[in-house]
Short mmCIF file of C-alpha atoms and ligand atoms in Angstrom, two decimals:
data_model
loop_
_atom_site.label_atom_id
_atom_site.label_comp_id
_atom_site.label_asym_id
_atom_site.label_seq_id
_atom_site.Cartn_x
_atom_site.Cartn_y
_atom_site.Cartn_z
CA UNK A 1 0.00 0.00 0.00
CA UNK A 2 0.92 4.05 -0.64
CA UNK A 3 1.65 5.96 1.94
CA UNK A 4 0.21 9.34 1.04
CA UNK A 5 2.36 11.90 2.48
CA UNK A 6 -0.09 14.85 0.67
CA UNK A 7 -3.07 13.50 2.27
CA UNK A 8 -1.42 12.77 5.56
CA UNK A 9 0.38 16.59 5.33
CA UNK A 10 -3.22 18.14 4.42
CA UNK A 11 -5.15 16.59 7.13
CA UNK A 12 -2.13 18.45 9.31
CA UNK A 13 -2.72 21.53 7.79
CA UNK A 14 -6.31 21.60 7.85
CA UNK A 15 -6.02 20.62 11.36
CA UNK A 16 -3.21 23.20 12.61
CA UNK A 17 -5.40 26.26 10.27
CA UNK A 18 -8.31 25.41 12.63
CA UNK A 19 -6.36 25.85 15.40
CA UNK A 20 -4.48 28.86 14.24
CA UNK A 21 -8.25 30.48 13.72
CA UNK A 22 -8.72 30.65 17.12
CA UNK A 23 -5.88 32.54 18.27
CA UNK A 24 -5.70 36.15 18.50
CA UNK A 25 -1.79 36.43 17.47
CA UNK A 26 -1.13 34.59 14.09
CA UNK A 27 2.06 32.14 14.50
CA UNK A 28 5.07 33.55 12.61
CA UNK A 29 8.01 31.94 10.56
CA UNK A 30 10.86 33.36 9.28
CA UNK A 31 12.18 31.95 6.47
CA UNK A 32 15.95 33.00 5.22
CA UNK A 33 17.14 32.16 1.56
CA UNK A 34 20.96 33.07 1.01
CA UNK A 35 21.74 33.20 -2.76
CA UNK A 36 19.33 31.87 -5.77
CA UNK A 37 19.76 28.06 -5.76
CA UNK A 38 16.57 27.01 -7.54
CA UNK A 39 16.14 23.72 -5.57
CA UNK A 40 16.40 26.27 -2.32
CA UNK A 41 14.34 28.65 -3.81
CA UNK A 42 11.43 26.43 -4.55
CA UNK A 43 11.55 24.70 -1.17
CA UNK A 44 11.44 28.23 0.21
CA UNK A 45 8.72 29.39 -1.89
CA UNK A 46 6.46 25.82 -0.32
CA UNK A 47 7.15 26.72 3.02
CA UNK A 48 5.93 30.45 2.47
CA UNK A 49 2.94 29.60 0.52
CA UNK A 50 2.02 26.49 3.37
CA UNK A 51 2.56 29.37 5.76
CA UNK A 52 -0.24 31.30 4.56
CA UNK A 53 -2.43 28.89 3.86
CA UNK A 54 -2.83 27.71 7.51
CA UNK A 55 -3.29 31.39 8.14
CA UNK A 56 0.48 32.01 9.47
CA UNK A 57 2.51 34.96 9.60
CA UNK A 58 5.29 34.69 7.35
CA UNK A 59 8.56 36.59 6.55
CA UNK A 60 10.54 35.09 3.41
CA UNK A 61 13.86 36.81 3.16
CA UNK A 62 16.35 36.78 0.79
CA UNK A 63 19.85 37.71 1.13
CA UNK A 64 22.19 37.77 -1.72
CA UNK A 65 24.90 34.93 -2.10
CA UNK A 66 27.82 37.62 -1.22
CA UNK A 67 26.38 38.02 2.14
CA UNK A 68 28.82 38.30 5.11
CA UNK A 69 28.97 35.76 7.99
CA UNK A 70 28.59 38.86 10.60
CA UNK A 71 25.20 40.56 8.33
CA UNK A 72 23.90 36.37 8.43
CA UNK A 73 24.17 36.51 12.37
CA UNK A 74 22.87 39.77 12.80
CA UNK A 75 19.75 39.00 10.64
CA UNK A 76 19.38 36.14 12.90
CA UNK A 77 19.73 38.15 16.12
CA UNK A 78 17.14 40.39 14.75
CA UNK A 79 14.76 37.76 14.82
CA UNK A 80 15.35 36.18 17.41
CA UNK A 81 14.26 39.83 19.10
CA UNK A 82 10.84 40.18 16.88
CA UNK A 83 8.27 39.15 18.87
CA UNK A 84 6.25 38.84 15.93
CA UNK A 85 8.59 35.65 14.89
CA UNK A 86 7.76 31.95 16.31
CA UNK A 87 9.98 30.11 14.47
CA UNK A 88 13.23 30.65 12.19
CA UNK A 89 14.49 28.71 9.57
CA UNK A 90 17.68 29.29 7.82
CA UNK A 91 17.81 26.81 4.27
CA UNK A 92 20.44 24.81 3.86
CA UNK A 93 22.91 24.31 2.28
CA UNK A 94 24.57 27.58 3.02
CA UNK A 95 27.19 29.24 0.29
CA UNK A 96 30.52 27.39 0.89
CA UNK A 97 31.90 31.02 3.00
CA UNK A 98 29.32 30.90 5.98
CA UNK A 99 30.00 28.58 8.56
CA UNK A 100 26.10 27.10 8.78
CA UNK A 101 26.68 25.29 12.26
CA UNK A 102 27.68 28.77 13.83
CA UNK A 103 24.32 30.35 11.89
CA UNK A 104 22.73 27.34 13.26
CA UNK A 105 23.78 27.82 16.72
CA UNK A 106 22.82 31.79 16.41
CA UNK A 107 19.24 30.86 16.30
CA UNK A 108 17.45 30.93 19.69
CA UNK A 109 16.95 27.41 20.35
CA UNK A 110 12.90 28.46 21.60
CA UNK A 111 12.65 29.57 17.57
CA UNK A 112 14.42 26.86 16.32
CA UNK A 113 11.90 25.11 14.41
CA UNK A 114 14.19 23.18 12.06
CA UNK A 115 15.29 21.32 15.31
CA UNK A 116 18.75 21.79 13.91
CA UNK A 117 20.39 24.02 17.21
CA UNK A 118 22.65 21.61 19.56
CA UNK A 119 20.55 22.55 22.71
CA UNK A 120 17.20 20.50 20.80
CA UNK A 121 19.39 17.64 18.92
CA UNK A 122 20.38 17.22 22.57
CA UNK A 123 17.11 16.69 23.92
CA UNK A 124 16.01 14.61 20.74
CA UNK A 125 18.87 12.24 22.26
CA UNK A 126 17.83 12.23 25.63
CA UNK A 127 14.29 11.37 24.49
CA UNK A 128 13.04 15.09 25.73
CA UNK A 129 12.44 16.43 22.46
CA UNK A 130 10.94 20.26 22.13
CA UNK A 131 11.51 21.22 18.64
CA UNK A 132 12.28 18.25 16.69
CA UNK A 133 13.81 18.37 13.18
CA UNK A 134 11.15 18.20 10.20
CA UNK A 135 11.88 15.37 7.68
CA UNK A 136 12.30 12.84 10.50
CA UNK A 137 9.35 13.59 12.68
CA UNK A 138 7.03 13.91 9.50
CA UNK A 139 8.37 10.22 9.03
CA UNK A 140 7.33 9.32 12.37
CA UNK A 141 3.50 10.85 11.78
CA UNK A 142 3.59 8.71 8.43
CA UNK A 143 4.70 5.26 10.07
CA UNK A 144 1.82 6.12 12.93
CA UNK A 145 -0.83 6.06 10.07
CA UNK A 146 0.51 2.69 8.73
CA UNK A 147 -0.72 1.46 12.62
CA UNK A 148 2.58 -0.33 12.44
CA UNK A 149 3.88 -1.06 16.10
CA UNK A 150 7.42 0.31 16.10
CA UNK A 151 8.84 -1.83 19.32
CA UNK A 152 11.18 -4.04 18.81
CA UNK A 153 10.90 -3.79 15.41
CA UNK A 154 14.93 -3.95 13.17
CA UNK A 155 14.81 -0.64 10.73
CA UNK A 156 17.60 0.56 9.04
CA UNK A 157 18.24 4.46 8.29
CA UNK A 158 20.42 4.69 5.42
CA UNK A 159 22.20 8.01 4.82
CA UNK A 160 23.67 9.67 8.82
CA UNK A 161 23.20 13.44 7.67
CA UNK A 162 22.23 16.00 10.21
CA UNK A 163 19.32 16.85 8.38
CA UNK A 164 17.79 13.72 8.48
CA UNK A 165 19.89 10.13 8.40
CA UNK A 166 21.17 11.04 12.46
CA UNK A 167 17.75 12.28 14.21
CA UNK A 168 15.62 9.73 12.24
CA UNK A 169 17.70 6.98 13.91
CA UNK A 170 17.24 8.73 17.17
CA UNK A 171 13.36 8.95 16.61
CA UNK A 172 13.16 5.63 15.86
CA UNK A 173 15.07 4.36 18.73
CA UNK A 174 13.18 6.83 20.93
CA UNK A 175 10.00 4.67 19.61
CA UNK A 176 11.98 1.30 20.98
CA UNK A 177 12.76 -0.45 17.42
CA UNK A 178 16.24 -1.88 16.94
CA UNK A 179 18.30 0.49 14.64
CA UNK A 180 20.93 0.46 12.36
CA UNK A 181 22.30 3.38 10.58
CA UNK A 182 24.12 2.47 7.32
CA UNK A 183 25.87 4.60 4.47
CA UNK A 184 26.55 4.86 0.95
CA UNK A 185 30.17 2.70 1.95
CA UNK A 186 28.47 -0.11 4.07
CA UNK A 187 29.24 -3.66 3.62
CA UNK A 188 26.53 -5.12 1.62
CA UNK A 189 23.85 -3.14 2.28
CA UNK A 190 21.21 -5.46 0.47
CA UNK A 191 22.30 -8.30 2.94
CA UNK A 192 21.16 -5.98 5.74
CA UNK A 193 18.25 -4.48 4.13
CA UNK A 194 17.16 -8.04 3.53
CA UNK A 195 16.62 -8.15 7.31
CA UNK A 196 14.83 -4.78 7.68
CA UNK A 197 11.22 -4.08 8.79
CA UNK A 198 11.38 -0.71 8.21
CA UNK A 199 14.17 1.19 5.87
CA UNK A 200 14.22 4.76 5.67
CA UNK A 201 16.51 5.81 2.32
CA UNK A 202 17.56 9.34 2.93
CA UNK A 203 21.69 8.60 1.12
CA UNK A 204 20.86 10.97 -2.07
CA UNK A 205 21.77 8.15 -4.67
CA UNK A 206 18.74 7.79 -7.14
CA UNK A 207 17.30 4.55 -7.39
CA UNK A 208 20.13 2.87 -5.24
CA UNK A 209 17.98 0.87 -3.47
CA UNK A 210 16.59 -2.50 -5.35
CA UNK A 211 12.93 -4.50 -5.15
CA UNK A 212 15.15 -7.47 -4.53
CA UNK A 213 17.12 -5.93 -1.61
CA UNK A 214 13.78 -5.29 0.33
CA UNK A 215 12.22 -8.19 2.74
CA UNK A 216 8.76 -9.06 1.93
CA UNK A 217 6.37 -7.37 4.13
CA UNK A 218 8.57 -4.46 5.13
CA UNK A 219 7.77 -0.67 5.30
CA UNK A 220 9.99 1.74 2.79
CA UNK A 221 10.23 5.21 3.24
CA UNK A 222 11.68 7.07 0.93
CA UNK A 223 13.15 10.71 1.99
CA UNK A 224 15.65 10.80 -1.08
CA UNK A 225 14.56 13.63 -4.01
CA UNK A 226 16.68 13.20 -7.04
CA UNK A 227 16.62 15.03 -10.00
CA UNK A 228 17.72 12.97 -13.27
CA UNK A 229 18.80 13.78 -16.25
CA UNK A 230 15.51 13.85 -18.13
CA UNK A 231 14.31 16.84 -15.39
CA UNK A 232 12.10 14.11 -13.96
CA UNK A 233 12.20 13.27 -9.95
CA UNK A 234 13.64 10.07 -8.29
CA UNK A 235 14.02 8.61 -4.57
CA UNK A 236 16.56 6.86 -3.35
CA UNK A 237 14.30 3.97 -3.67
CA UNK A 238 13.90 2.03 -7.18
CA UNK A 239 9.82 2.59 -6.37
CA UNK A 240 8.51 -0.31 -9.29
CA UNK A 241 10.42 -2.78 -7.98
CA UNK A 242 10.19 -2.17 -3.73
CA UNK A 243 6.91 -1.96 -4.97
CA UNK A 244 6.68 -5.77 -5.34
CA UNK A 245 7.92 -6.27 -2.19
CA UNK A 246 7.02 -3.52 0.41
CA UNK A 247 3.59 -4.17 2.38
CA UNK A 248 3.82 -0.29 2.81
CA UNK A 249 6.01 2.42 0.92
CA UNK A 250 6.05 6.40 0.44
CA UNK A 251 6.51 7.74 -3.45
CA UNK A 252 8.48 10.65 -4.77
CA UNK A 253 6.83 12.96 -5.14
CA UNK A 254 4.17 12.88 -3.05
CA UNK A 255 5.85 10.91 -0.18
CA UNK A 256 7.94 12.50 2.55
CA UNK A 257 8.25 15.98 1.10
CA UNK A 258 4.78 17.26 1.84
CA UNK A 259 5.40 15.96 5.53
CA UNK A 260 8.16 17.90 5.97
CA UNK A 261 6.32 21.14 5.24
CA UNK A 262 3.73 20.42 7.24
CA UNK A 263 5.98 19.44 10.15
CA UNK A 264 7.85 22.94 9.85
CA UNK A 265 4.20 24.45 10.46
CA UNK A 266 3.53 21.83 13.29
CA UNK A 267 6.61 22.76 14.77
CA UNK A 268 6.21 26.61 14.51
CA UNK A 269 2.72 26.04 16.48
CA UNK A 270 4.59 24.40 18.88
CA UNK A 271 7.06 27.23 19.22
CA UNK A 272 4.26 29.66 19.25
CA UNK A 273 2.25 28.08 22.01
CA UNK A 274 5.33 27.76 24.11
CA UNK A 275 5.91 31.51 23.68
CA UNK A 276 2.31 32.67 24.45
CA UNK A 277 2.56 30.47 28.13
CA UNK A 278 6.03 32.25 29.19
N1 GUN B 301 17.58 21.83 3.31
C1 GUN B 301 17.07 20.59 3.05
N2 GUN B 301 16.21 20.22 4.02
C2 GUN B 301 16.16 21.23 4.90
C3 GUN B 301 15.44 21.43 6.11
O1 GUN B 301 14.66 20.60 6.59
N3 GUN B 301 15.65 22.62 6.72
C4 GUN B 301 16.51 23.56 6.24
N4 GUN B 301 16.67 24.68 6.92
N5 GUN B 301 17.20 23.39 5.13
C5 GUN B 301 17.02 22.24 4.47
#
């Protein structure tokens, strides 16, 4: 069976709108684009228009690729001061000058919706989580629809970026399965995928992982977007032939990247609300 992460990120939406509808300040995101990668810029552009939609507060702003490290951080200081602004989000990747972990690290950890600051990665690791990062909790609100029971269960993350390959393990683990984080290098992968009753591919490598590599029965989520040649979009996942095999699994597009989206707004709410009680 599909997982439909743009039904499963609409019902969020229509259910965080009707709760933003009853509050007399709207929720605000800031969203900073350095530079005018068009990948970036469309991701930005989603997040602004999802914004809106739920009836948000939103501030897209775009700095030019030449900007300084000291005019980044002092952007970011300003924001962190606005009391207008819930949530900040800086897109990555960064031009190769700026130092993104010290941008990162600027952001007041209370605003730090992408869940990317040390202080929240921390507590994501101590099974506190506040803010958690996007792609890997909108994984977690997918595999809750499935009705799968997580505990106990052996899934594999493959791919042990910051973004998404290290928390998703942590999620996972912090729902008691057995994990296993493996990499583009690891020693035959399909041997270990063959055990797997959940694999999340976030590695970046189109189509790297094969029908015959899954284990009958498992659940395949698929966080990779690839673009190919032919301007078309791939996972990491060869879908027609996991397909065959997977009792559940996400497509691209259509999959993950809805969820994460509908996370960020999940996770500004959360800010939000934890702003309004101080
Ligand atoms: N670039 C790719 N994914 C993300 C994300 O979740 N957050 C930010 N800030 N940048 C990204």
């Amino acid at each position: 069976m599909i997982i439909d992460g743009k039904q499963i990120a609409k019902k969020l939406r229509i259910s965080i709108a009707d709760q933003v509808a009853t509050l007399d300040r709207k929720p605000g995101l800031a969203v900073i684009l350095v530079g005018d990668d068009p990948a970036s810029a469309v991701y930005v552009r989603n997040k602004d228009n999802a914004c809106k939609e739920v009836g948000f507060y939103a501030e897209k702003i775009n700095k030019s690729a030449d900007i300084t490290q000291t005019e980044l951080l002092s952007e970011v200081e300003r924001l962190n001061k606005d009391d207008k602004i819930d949530g900040i989000l800086v897109q990555l990747p960064l031009p190769s000058h700026l130092d993104a972990n010290q941008v990162i690290e600027a952001i007041n950890p209370n605003k730090d919706v992408d869940g990317f600051h040390s202080e929240n990665i921390g507590k994501l690791m101590q099974n506190k989580a506040y803010l958690r990062p996007c792609t890997p909790k909108g994984v977690m609100t997918m595999l809750a629809t499935t009705g799968i029971d997580l505990v106990g269960k052996d899934c594999i993350v493959v791919g042990a970026s910051n973004i998404v390959g290290r928390p998703m393990a942590m999620e996972l683990l912090n729902a008691r399965a057995t994990v296993t984080i493996c990499n583009s290098k690891t020693q035959d992968l399909p041997a270990k995928l063959k055990q797997a009753d959940v694999v999340v591919a976030a590695v970046g490598i189109p189509k790297m992982i094969q029908g015959d590599w899954i284990k009958e029965g498992a659940v395949v989520i698929d966080v990779g977007i690839n673009r190919l040649d032919d301007g078309s979009l791939a996972g990491d996942v060869d879908f027609d032939s996991a397909q065959q095999k997977a009792a559940w699994i996400t497509p691209v597009p259509g999959g993950v990247g809805p969820m994460t989206i509908a996370t960020l707004l999940e996770n500004t709410l959360t800010a939000y609300k934890a702003r309004e009680e101080k």
